Amino acid sequence: MPSLIRSLVLLPALLSSIVHAVNPVEVRGQDFVDTVTNKRLMIVGVDYQPGGQAGYKPTAKQDALTDADVCLRDAVVMQKLGVNTIRVYNVDPTLDHSECMSIFNAAGIYLILDVNSPLSGESINRAEPWTSYHKDYLTRIFGVVENFKAFPNTLAFFAANEVMNDLSTAEYNPMYIRAVQRDLKNYIKNHVDRTIPVGYSAADVREILHDTWAYMQCSHNDDQSSSDFFGLNSYSWCGEGDMQSSGYTDLVNMFQNSAIPVFYSEYGCNKVQPRIFTEVEALYGSQMTSLSGGLVYEYSQEEADYGLVVINENGTLSLREDFDNLQGQFNKLDLSLIQSTNASSTNIQPPECSMDLITAEEFSKNFTIPAVCPGCADIIKNGISNPKNGKLVDVTDTKPKQAVYGSNGVQVQNLELTKLTEANTPGGSNFSSGTASGTASGTAAQPSATKTGSASSMSMGGWCSMIVLGALLTAMLN
C-alpha cells in the first residue's frame, strides 16, 4: 500500500514533466509532410542568425542556439508572428543546444540547419572543392547531425549554400556537393532512427538555376547523392511587384514538376522600405502550390538592413514596421490550401541523371560522384568519436525576461510561449496594439498530451504519457 500511495502522489509530477513534441516531418514527392497528421508542412519562416556571422563564436562557446533566454524571447515573438520554421546558418556541434531546441519545439517551430560555417575548413571551397573534402570536414558536419538528430523539430540539413554563383563555378562543385549529400544521407541512415532530409541552398542566378536544380534532384545509380529538397535564395520581388515582373511565373514553370520540395531559403527584397511583403500572397496562393513556401531574410536587423526586429544592446527587442507588414500578410493565408496534399505532388519520382537534363554548355554533365574521401568510410559506418548529442528537455519558463516593444514604441504586454504539439500557424494579434493577448494557433499541449482519434495519430507526448502510466500501473500491481 505505501508504494501505491507514493505512485499516486508522484503521478501528477511525472505527467507534468513530460516533454511535448512536434511531429517529425518527411519528404513525399515535392511536399514536406507531417508523419502523424499527414498534413503538408508549407514553410512559413524566417532566417535566424542574431549578430550575423559575428554571432558565431566557437571560441566563446556561443552560437545562435546556446542562450536559452534569447531563444525564449525570439521563439515567443516568432510564434506570434506565425512562423513554423527557421533557418540557422552556423552552429557549433560541440555545444549543447538542448534548451533552445526544446523551446522552439514547444513553440511549434521547426529548424533547418546549415552544417557548414564561415570558418576555414568548415565549408566547401568553391575554388577548389576537392581540397575541402576530407575526413576532418566530414567529422565536423557529422557532428552537427549528431547534435541535432534527437530533436523532432529538426526538419532538415543544408549540405551547402550558394557554392555556385556563376557558370565558372559550375564545373566541379556540383559533383562535390552531391558527394557531401551522399555522405550525410548515409551517415543519417546508419546513425539516426528516422530520415532527416538533406539538400542544397542555391543563389537565384538564372543562367545556372535550372541546371543546378536538375543536377541536384536527379537519381544516379541509387547512390544516395541526390538532394532531398532544393532551397532558393531569391530577392526578385520588390515592393508592389507581381508574378511577371518578379520572375515568379518563370520559377513556377521551372519547378512545377519538381520531384523534390522547392522553397525560398531566403526572400524579401529591401529596395523598397518598409517592406510590404506582397509576394507572400503569391507564394502561398493557388498559383504556387507546387513550391513549399519560404523563409524571410531575416529576423534580426544586421548590417545588410533586412531585419524584422532590432535587438537592442540591453537585450530588449524593438519590432520594425516590416514585422507588422509581414504578420499582416501571414494572417491572411489560407491554411486549408497550404496544408493539403494530393497524390499528384507526393508521388512524383525524380528522373535518372542524364546529360540531356543540363542546358548550359559550361555546366557540369559529369554525374560520376567522387569516391568517399580517405578514412571517411569508417566514420560513416561506425560514427564519429565522442559526439555531443542533444535531447529534448522540459520547458518550464514561458515568459521572456526581456521587454519587447512594438513598432509604435509601446511595450508589448502579456508575452508568453504557448506550448504546441504541432506546427505553429499564423493568426496572432497585431503587436502594434501593444498586447500579445492573442494565442498562437496550432494544437496546444494538453496535460495528458493525448488526442482524439486512432492510436496511430497520437503525438509523441501522448505515447510518453501512456508509457509512464503503464509503468506506474505495473509498479502498483507488483
Short mmCIF file of C-alpha atoms in Angstrom, two decimals:
data_model
loop_
_atom_site.label_atom_id
_atom_site.label_comp_id
_atom_site.label_asym_id
_atom_site.label_seq_id
_atom_site.Cartn_x
_atom_site.Cartn_y
_atom_site.Cartn_z
CA MET A 1 0.00 0.00 0.00
CA PRO A 2 2.74 2.58 0.76
CA SER A 3 4.21 2.04 -2.73
CA LEU A 4 0.76 2.56 -4.25
CA ILE A 5 0.32 5.83 -2.35
CA ARG A 6 3.78 7.04 -3.41
CA SER A 7 2.98 6.20 -7.02
CA LEU A 8 -0.27 8.14 -6.91
CA VAL A 9 1.46 11.13 -5.30
CA LEU A 10 4.18 11.12 -7.98
CA LEU A 11 1.76 10.71 -10.91
CA PRO A 12 0.85 14.43 -11.40
CA ALA A 13 4.50 15.46 -11.23
CA LEU A 14 5.54 12.81 -13.74
CA LEU A 15 2.83 13.76 -16.20
CA SER A 16 3.55 17.48 -15.89
CA SER A 17 7.25 16.89 -16.66
CA ILE A 18 6.59 15.01 -19.91
CA VAL A 19 8.13 16.86 -22.84
CA HIS A 20 5.61 17.73 -25.54
CA ALA A 21 6.96 17.44 -29.05
CA VAL A 22 6.02 18.36 -32.59
CA ASN A 23 5.79 15.54 -35.09
CA PRO A 24 8.75 14.65 -37.30
CA VAL A 25 8.39 15.66 -40.95
CA GLU A 26 9.43 13.71 -44.04
CA VAL A 27 9.68 14.35 -47.79
CA ARG A 28 6.96 12.89 -50.02
CA GLY A 29 7.47 13.90 -53.64
CA GLN A 30 7.52 17.69 -53.78
CA ASP A 31 5.99 18.15 -50.30
CA PHE A 32 7.15 18.17 -46.69
CA VAL A 33 4.57 16.13 -44.76
CA ASP A 34 3.85 15.70 -41.04
CA THR A 35 4.38 11.98 -40.40
CA VAL A 36 1.50 11.80 -37.88
CA THR A 37 -1.22 14.15 -39.14
CA ASN A 38 -0.30 13.72 -42.85
CA LYS A 39 -0.77 17.45 -43.29
CA ARG A 40 1.57 19.24 -45.62
CA LEU A 41 4.15 21.47 -43.91
CA MET A 42 4.30 24.58 -46.02
CA ILE A 43 7.31 26.50 -44.73
CA VAL A 44 6.25 29.82 -43.17
CA GLY A 45 9.52 31.00 -41.82
CA VAL A 46 12.38 33.40 -41.20
CA ASP A 47 16.16 33.16 -41.37
CA TYR A 48 17.63 33.37 -37.87
CA GLN A 49 21.21 34.36 -37.10
CA PRO A 50 21.33 37.10 -34.43
CA GLY A 51 24.57 39.02 -34.80
CA GLY A 52 25.11 37.67 -38.31
CA GLN A 53 28.31 35.71 -38.91
CA ALA A 54 29.86 37.55 -35.97
CA GLY A 55 27.31 35.87 -33.71
CA TYR A 56 29.02 32.53 -34.35
CA LYS A 57 31.79 32.42 -31.74
CA PRO A 58 33.10 28.89 -31.13
CA THR A 59 35.98 30.17 -29.01
CA ALA A 60 33.46 31.81 -26.69
CA LYS A 61 31.18 28.74 -26.83
CA GLN A 62 28.44 30.81 -28.40
CA ASP A 63 26.16 30.48 -31.41
CA ALA A 64 22.54 31.30 -32.24
CA LEU A 65 21.16 28.38 -30.21
CA THR A 66 23.16 28.46 -26.96
CA ASP A 67 21.39 31.16 -24.90
CA ALA A 68 18.03 29.87 -23.65
CA ASP A 69 16.82 33.32 -22.55
CA VAL A 70 17.44 34.74 -26.03
CA CYS A 71 15.82 31.73 -27.69
CA LEU A 72 12.72 32.05 -25.49
CA ARG A 73 12.42 35.75 -26.28
CA ASP A 74 12.69 35.14 -30.01
CA ALA A 75 10.58 31.97 -30.08
CA VAL A 76 7.69 33.80 -28.39
CA VAL A 77 7.91 36.70 -30.84
CA MET A 78 8.17 34.38 -33.86
CA GLN A 79 5.31 32.24 -32.60
CA LYS A 80 3.07 35.32 -32.52
CA LEU A 81 4.36 36.29 -35.97
CA GLY A 82 3.05 32.96 -37.27
CA VAL A 83 6.35 31.26 -38.08
CA ASN A 84 6.60 27.46 -38.24
CA THR A 85 10.22 27.15 -39.44
CA ILE A 86 13.52 28.95 -39.02
CA ARG A 87 16.85 28.52 -40.76
CA VAL A 88 20.03 28.72 -38.66
CA TYR A 89 23.24 29.18 -40.64
CA ASN A 90 26.09 28.49 -38.22
CA VAL A 91 26.12 26.14 -35.23
CA ASP A 92 28.94 24.61 -33.18
CA PRO A 93 28.48 20.82 -32.94
CA THR A 94 30.48 20.66 -29.70
CA LEU A 95 27.98 22.79 -27.75
CA ASP A 96 24.71 21.84 -26.07
CA HIS A 97 21.64 23.18 -27.88
CA SER A 98 19.05 21.19 -25.93
CA GLU A 99 17.37 24.12 -24.20
CA CYS A 100 16.97 26.26 -27.31
CA MET A 101 15.82 23.38 -29.48
CA SER A 102 13.29 22.38 -26.83
CA ILE A 103 11.98 25.95 -26.63
CA PHE A 104 11.46 26.14 -30.39
CA ASN A 105 9.92 22.67 -30.31
CA ALA A 106 7.44 23.82 -27.66
CA ALA A 107 6.63 26.82 -29.85
CA GLY A 108 5.76 24.55 -32.79
CA ILE A 109 8.77 25.77 -34.77
CA TYR A 110 10.99 23.52 -36.92
CA LEU A 111 14.63 24.22 -37.78
CA ILE A 112 16.60 23.82 -40.99
CA LEU A 113 20.29 23.80 -40.12
CA ASP A 114 23.31 24.54 -42.29
CA VAL A 115 26.04 22.03 -41.47
CA ASN A 116 28.80 24.42 -42.59
CA SER A 117 30.22 27.62 -41.15
CA PRO A 118 32.21 30.62 -42.46
CA LEU A 119 35.38 29.47 -40.66
CA SER A 120 38.26 27.94 -42.60
CA GLY A 121 37.88 24.23 -43.23
CA GLU A 122 34.20 24.18 -42.28
CA SER A 123 32.64 24.50 -45.74
CA ILE A 124 33.20 23.55 -49.37
CA ASN A 125 35.91 25.60 -51.09
CA ARG A 126 34.20 26.69 -54.30
CA ALA A 127 37.53 27.48 -56.00
CA GLU A 128 38.98 24.00 -55.35
CA PRO A 129 36.29 21.80 -53.82
CA TRP A 130 38.50 18.70 -53.77
CA THR A 131 40.80 20.41 -51.23
CA SER A 132 37.99 20.80 -48.67
CA TYR A 133 36.54 17.30 -48.99
CA HIS A 134 38.34 15.28 -46.30
CA LYS A 135 37.85 13.39 -43.03
CA ASP A 136 38.16 16.43 -40.75
CA TYR A 137 35.47 18.26 -42.70
CA LEU A 138 33.08 15.28 -42.65
CA THR A 139 33.73 14.76 -38.93
CA ARG A 140 32.62 18.33 -38.33
CA ILE A 141 29.41 18.14 -40.35
CA PHE A 142 28.54 14.69 -38.96
CA GLY A 143 28.89 16.33 -35.55
CA VAL A 144 26.06 18.67 -36.48
CA VAL A 145 23.90 15.66 -37.37
CA GLU A 146 24.72 14.01 -34.04
CA ASN A 147 23.98 17.21 -32.14
CA PHE A 148 20.52 17.71 -33.62
CA LYS A 149 19.33 14.25 -34.64
CA ALA A 150 17.25 13.58 -31.49
CA PHE A 151 15.05 16.65 -31.86
CA PRO A 152 11.75 16.05 -33.67
CA ASN A 153 11.76 19.68 -34.82
CA THR A 154 15.00 19.19 -36.76
CA LEU A 155 13.39 19.49 -40.18
CA ALA A 156 16.40 19.24 -42.50
CA PHE A 157 20.09 19.95 -43.12
CA PHE A 158 21.62 22.14 -45.80
CA ALA A 159 24.74 20.42 -47.14
CA ALA A 160 25.90 23.64 -48.80
CA ASN A 161 24.83 27.22 -49.51
CA GLU A 162 25.46 29.23 -52.69
CA VAL A 163 28.66 27.36 -53.56
CA MET A 164 27.95 28.06 -57.24
CA ASN A 165 27.26 31.64 -58.28
CA ASP A 166 28.11 31.57 -62.00
CA LEU A 167 29.00 29.14 -64.77
CA SER A 168 32.70 29.25 -63.91
CA THR A 169 31.94 27.66 -60.54
CA ALA A 170 29.64 25.01 -62.02
CA GLU A 171 32.27 22.66 -63.43
CA TYR A 172 33.46 20.71 -60.38
CA ASN A 173 31.32 21.93 -57.48
CA PRO A 174 28.10 20.10 -58.42
CA MET A 175 29.68 16.63 -58.02
CA TYR A 176 31.31 17.55 -54.70
CA ILE A 177 28.05 18.94 -53.32
CA ARG A 178 26.42 15.64 -54.23
CA ALA A 179 29.30 13.76 -52.60
CA VAL A 180 28.69 15.63 -49.34
CA GLN A 181 24.95 14.98 -49.61
CA ARG A 182 25.64 11.27 -50.17
CA ASP A 183 27.85 11.07 -47.10
CA LEU A 184 25.41 12.98 -44.91
CA LYS A 185 22.48 10.82 -46.02
CA ASN A 186 24.38 7.59 -45.45
CA TYR A 187 25.52 8.79 -42.02
CA ILE A 188 21.93 9.61 -41.12
CA LYS A 189 20.81 6.22 -42.41
CA ASN A 190 23.36 4.47 -40.20
CA HIS A 191 23.08 6.55 -37.03
CA VAL A 192 19.65 8.19 -36.84
CA ASP A 193 16.38 6.39 -36.10
CA ARG A 194 14.46 8.44 -38.67
CA THR A 195 15.06 10.06 -42.02
CA ILE A 196 16.20 13.70 -41.93
CA PRO A 197 16.23 15.35 -45.39
CA VAL A 198 19.44 16.80 -46.83
CA GLY A 199 19.52 19.43 -49.56
CA TYR A 200 21.17 22.44 -51.19
CA SER A 201 20.51 26.19 -50.99
CA ALA A 202 21.14 27.92 -54.32
CA ALA A 203 21.62 31.52 -55.35
CA ASP A 204 19.00 32.86 -57.76
CA VAL A 205 21.40 33.08 -60.68
CA ARG A 206 19.16 32.37 -63.64
CA GLU A 207 21.93 31.23 -66.02
CA ILE A 208 22.66 28.24 -63.77
CA LEU A 209 19.49 27.87 -61.67
CA HIS A 210 17.64 25.31 -63.79
CA ASP A 211 20.74 23.21 -64.31
CA THR A 212 21.63 23.31 -60.61
CA TRP A 213 18.19 22.04 -59.64
CA ALA A 214 18.18 19.41 -62.42
CA TYR A 215 21.65 18.17 -61.45
CA MET A 216 20.83 18.02 -57.74
CA GLN A 217 17.46 16.26 -57.89
CA CYS A 218 18.14 13.53 -60.47
CA SER A 219 18.72 9.94 -59.41
CA HIS A 220 22.13 8.39 -60.09
CA ASN A 221 22.62 4.65 -59.61
CA ASP A 222 20.85 4.78 -56.25
CA ASP A 223 24.00 6.28 -54.67
CA GLN A 224 22.07 8.49 -52.20
CA SER A 225 23.78 11.63 -53.55
CA SER A 226 20.68 13.46 -54.82
CA SER A 227 19.12 16.38 -52.95
CA ASP A 228 16.03 15.63 -50.87
CA PHE A 229 14.93 19.26 -51.33
CA PHE A 230 16.09 22.43 -53.06
CA GLY A 231 16.31 25.89 -51.49
CA LEU A 232 16.39 29.10 -53.49
CA ASN A 233 17.74 32.44 -52.21
CA SER A 234 15.72 34.94 -54.26
CA TYR A 235 15.07 38.66 -53.87
CA SER A 236 13.42 39.29 -57.22
CA TRP A 237 10.02 40.53 -55.93
CA CYS A 238 10.34 44.11 -54.69
CA GLY A 239 7.63 46.40 -53.31
CA GLU A 240 4.42 46.23 -55.32
CA GLY A 241 5.79 43.59 -57.68
CA ASP A 242 3.81 40.91 -59.47
CA MET A 243 4.26 37.39 -60.79
CA GLN A 244 5.60 38.55 -64.14
CA SER A 245 7.91 41.43 -63.20
CA SER A 246 9.46 39.43 -60.37
CA GLY A 247 10.08 36.36 -62.48
CA TYR A 248 7.94 34.24 -60.15
CA THR A 249 6.00 32.94 -63.14
CA ASP A 250 9.25 31.65 -64.66
CA LEU A 251 10.13 29.95 -61.36
CA VAL A 252 6.71 28.28 -61.15
CA ASN A 253 7.14 26.97 -64.69
CA MET A 254 10.62 25.74 -63.85
CA PHE A 255 9.71 23.91 -60.64
CA GLN A 256 6.06 22.87 -61.09
CA ASN A 257 7.04 19.28 -61.90
CA SER A 258 9.84 19.05 -59.37
CA ALA A 259 10.22 15.64 -57.74
CA ILE A 260 11.53 17.23 -54.52
CA PRO A 261 10.31 20.15 -52.38
CA VAL A 262 11.45 23.55 -53.62
CA PHE A 263 11.20 26.57 -51.33
CA TYR A 264 12.66 30.02 -50.85
CA SER A 265 15.52 29.60 -48.39
CA GLU A 266 15.83 33.40 -48.42
CA TYR A 267 13.44 36.05 -49.75
CA GLY A 268 12.38 39.62 -49.04
CA CYS A 269 13.79 42.37 -51.28
CA ASN A 270 14.66 45.53 -49.30
CA LYS A 271 14.95 48.02 -52.16
CA VAL A 272 11.54 49.43 -51.16
CA GLN A 273 11.20 50.20 -47.44
CA PRO A 274 9.46 49.49 -45.25
CA ARG A 275 8.97 46.11 -46.87
CA ILE A 276 5.31 45.31 -47.55
CA PHE A 277 5.74 41.63 -48.48
CA THR A 278 3.09 41.48 -51.20
CA GLU A 279 4.89 38.38 -52.51
CA VAL A 280 3.55 36.39 -49.53
CA GLU A 281 0.05 36.25 -51.03
CA ALA A 282 1.51 34.87 -54.26
CA LEU A 283 3.98 32.49 -52.66
CA TYR A 284 1.26 30.78 -50.63
CA GLY A 285 -1.51 31.19 -53.20
CA SER A 286 -3.05 28.75 -55.64
CA GLN A 287 -0.57 29.58 -58.43
CA MET A 288 2.44 28.48 -56.41
CA THR A 289 1.30 25.37 -54.52
CA SER A 290 3.99 23.37 -56.32
CA LEU A 291 6.54 25.22 -54.15
CA SER A 292 6.81 24.75 -50.39
CA GLY A 293 6.81 28.28 -49.02
CA GLY A 294 9.83 30.18 -47.82
CA LEU A 295 11.98 31.88 -45.20
CA VAL A 296 12.08 35.67 -44.94
CA TYR A 297 15.54 37.17 -44.68
CA GLU A 298 15.95 37.92 -41.83
CA TYR A 299 14.80 38.02 -38.22
CA SER A 300 17.25 40.48 -36.67
CA GLN A 301 18.50 43.77 -38.06
CA GLU A 302 22.12 43.44 -39.18
CA GLU A 303 24.41 45.44 -41.45
CA ALA A 304 22.57 44.37 -44.61
CA ASP A 305 19.36 46.08 -43.39
CA TYR A 306 16.89 43.20 -43.73
CA GLY A 307 15.77 42.89 -40.11
CA LEU A 308 12.23 42.38 -38.86
CA VAL A 309 13.31 43.30 -35.33
CA VAL A 310 16.10 45.31 -33.73
CA ILE A 311 17.97 43.63 -30.88
CA ASN A 312 18.90 46.46 -28.52
CA GLU A 313 22.15 46.47 -26.54
CA ASN A 314 20.31 45.62 -23.30
CA GLY A 315 18.65 42.56 -24.88
CA THR A 316 15.24 44.12 -25.40
CA LEU A 317 13.56 43.91 -28.81
CA SER A 318 12.07 46.65 -30.94
CA LEU A 319 9.82 45.46 -33.74
CA ARG A 320 10.11 47.21 -37.08
CA GLU A 321 7.27 48.14 -39.40
CA ASP A 322 8.44 45.30 -41.63
CA PHE A 323 7.41 42.90 -38.84
CA ASP A 324 3.86 44.31 -38.73
CA ASN A 325 3.53 44.14 -42.51
CA LEU A 326 4.76 40.54 -42.64
CA GLN A 327 2.46 39.46 -39.81
CA GLY A 328 -0.48 41.05 -41.60
CA GLN A 329 0.35 39.09 -44.76
CA PHE A 330 0.81 35.80 -42.86
CA ASN A 331 -2.52 36.26 -41.10
CA LYS A 332 -4.29 36.27 -44.46
CA LEU A 333 -3.01 32.85 -45.53
CA ASP A 334 -5.48 30.11 -46.45
CA LEU A 335 -4.35 27.33 -44.11
CA SER A 336 -6.60 24.71 -45.70
CA LEU A 337 -4.91 25.35 -49.04
CA ILE A 338 -1.31 25.25 -47.86
CA GLN A 339 -1.74 22.25 -45.54
CA SER A 340 -3.42 19.98 -48.08
CA THR A 341 -1.61 17.30 -50.08
CA ASN A 342 -2.53 15.38 -53.20
CA ALA A 343 -1.20 12.25 -54.85
CA SER A 344 -0.01 14.09 -57.95
CA SER A 345 2.54 16.04 -55.89
CA THR A 346 3.55 13.41 -53.33
CA ASN A 347 4.14 10.56 -55.79
CA ILE A 348 6.45 12.31 -58.26
CA GLN A 349 9.68 10.41 -58.92
CA PRO A 350 12.96 12.11 -59.95
CA PRO A 351 14.37 11.46 -63.43
CA GLU A 352 17.52 9.45 -63.96
CA CYS A 353 20.61 11.61 -64.28
CA SER A 354 21.41 12.36 -67.89
CA MET A 355 23.36 14.90 -69.90
CA ASP A 356 20.05 15.83 -71.55
CA LEU A 357 18.87 17.43 -68.28
CA ILE A 358 21.56 20.12 -68.47
CA THR A 359 21.03 23.10 -70.77
CA ALA A 360 24.20 25.20 -70.39
CA GLU A 361 27.31 24.04 -72.22
CA GLU A 362 29.63 25.09 -69.37
CA PHE A 363 27.62 23.42 -66.59
CA SER A 364 28.90 20.04 -65.44
CA LYS A 365 27.40 16.99 -67.12
CA ASN A 366 29.57 14.63 -65.14
CA PHE A 367 27.41 12.58 -62.78
CA THR A 368 30.25 10.38 -61.56
CA ILE A 369 30.35 11.39 -57.91
CA PRO A 370 33.80 11.49 -56.23
CA ALA A 371 34.71 8.41 -54.20
CA VAL A 372 34.34 8.66 -50.42
CA CYS A 373 37.39 10.51 -49.08
CA PRO A 374 40.25 8.55 -47.39
CA GLY A 375 39.34 7.38 -43.88
CA CYS A 376 35.76 8.60 -44.27
CA ALA A 377 34.03 5.28 -44.93
CA ASP A 378 34.87 4.19 -41.38
CA ILE A 379 33.22 7.15 -39.68
CA ILE A 380 30.19 6.92 -41.99
CA LYS A 381 29.77 3.29 -40.95
CA ASN A 382 30.81 3.40 -37.29
CA GLY A 383 30.12 7.01 -36.32
CA ILE A 384 32.37 9.83 -35.13
CA SER A 385 34.08 9.68 -31.77
CA ASN A 386 32.51 11.29 -28.69
CA PRO A 387 29.72 13.28 -30.38
CA LYS A 388 27.72 15.85 -28.43
CA ASN A 389 24.14 14.58 -28.55
CA GLY A 390 21.31 16.92 -27.68
CA LYS A 391 17.96 15.85 -26.25
CA LEU A 392 14.57 17.38 -25.55
CA VAL A 393 14.21 18.90 -22.09
CA ASP A 394 11.17 20.23 -20.32
CA VAL A 395 10.43 23.91 -20.94
CA THR A 396 9.31 25.45 -17.65
CA ASP A 397 9.96 29.14 -18.30
CA THR A 398 7.41 30.50 -20.76
CA LYS A 399 7.64 34.27 -20.20
CA PRO A 400 10.56 36.18 -21.74
CA LYS A 401 12.76 38.14 -19.35
CA GLN A 402 13.40 40.90 -21.88
CA ALA A 403 10.93 43.63 -22.83
CA VAL A 404 9.58 43.73 -26.39
CA TYR A 405 8.44 46.99 -27.95
CA GLY A 406 6.07 47.32 -30.89
CA SER A 407 6.89 49.37 -33.96
CA ASN A 408 4.96 52.21 -32.29
CA GLY A 409 7.37 52.18 -29.33
CA VAL A 410 4.82 50.81 -26.86
CA GLN A 411 5.91 47.83 -24.77
CA VAL A 412 4.05 44.65 -25.69
CA GLN A 413 2.27 43.14 -22.70
CA ASN A 414 1.35 39.53 -21.81
CA LEU A 415 4.04 37.87 -23.91
CA GLU A 416 4.15 34.16 -23.19
CA LEU A 417 5.02 30.96 -25.02
CA THR A 418 2.07 28.74 -25.95
CA LYS A 419 3.16 25.11 -25.89
CA LEU A 420 2.11 23.26 -29.04
CA THR A 421 2.30 19.67 -30.25
CA GLU A 422 2.02 20.51 -33.97
CA ALA A 423 3.46 23.14 -36.25
CA ASN A 424 2.67 26.73 -35.34
CA THR A 425 0.33 28.59 -37.71
CA PRO A 426 -0.35 32.29 -38.34
CA GLY A 427 -3.23 34.11 -36.70
CA GLY A 428 -1.73 36.09 -33.82
CA SER A 429 -2.84 39.55 -32.70
CA ASN A 430 -1.01 42.55 -34.13
CA PHE A 431 1.86 43.66 -31.92
CA SER A 432 1.27 47.32 -32.75
CA SER A 433 -1.77 47.15 -30.48
CA GLY A 434 0.60 46.82 -27.52
CA THR A 435 -0.72 43.43 -26.42
CA ALA A 436 0.00 39.81 -27.19
CA SER A 437 -3.23 38.51 -25.77
CA GLY A 438 -3.95 36.51 -28.92
CA THR A 439 -2.74 32.92 -28.51
CA ALA A 440 -0.65 31.06 -31.02
CA SER A 441 -2.51 28.87 -33.47
CA GLY A 442 -1.96 25.13 -33.70
CA THR A 443 -2.62 22.20 -31.40
CA ALA A 444 -1.88 23.25 -27.83
CA ALA A 445 -0.26 20.77 -25.49
CA GLN A 446 -2.74 19.26 -23.05
CA PRO A 447 -1.82 17.86 -19.62
CA SER A 448 -2.23 14.29 -20.86
CA ALA A 449 -0.81 15.11 -24.30
CA THR A 450 -3.38 12.81 -25.94
CA LYS A 451 -5.58 13.47 -28.93
CA THR A 452 -8.87 12.08 -30.01
CA GLY A 453 -8.79 9.67 -32.91
CA SER A 454 -6.96 6.46 -33.66
CA ALA A 455 -3.85 5.33 -31.85
CA SER A 456 -1.79 5.99 -34.94
CA SER A 457 -2.49 9.72 -34.68
CA MET A 458 -1.26 10.04 -31.07
CA SER A 459 1.55 12.57 -30.60
CA MET A 460 4.92 11.73 -29.12
CA GLY A 461 3.84 13.37 -25.88
CA GLY A 462 0.76 11.15 -25.83
CA TRP A 463 2.82 7.98 -26.20
CA CYS A 464 5.17 9.14 -23.45
CA SER A 465 2.18 9.66 -21.17
CA MET A 466 0.92 6.14 -21.88
CA ILE A 467 4.34 4.65 -21.20
CA VAL A 468 4.60 6.44 -17.85
CA LEU A 469 1.08 5.37 -16.88
CA GLY A 470 1.81 1.76 -17.86
CA ALA A 471 4.99 1.72 -15.78
CA LEU A 472 3.14 3.12 -12.79
CA LEU A 473 0.33 0.63 -13.07
CA THR A 474 2.85 -2.20 -13.31
CA ALA A 475 4.58 -0.94 -10.17
CA MET A 476 1.24 -0.71 -8.37
CA LEU A 477 0.22 -4.25 -9.27
CA ASN A 478 3.58 -5.67 -8.27
#
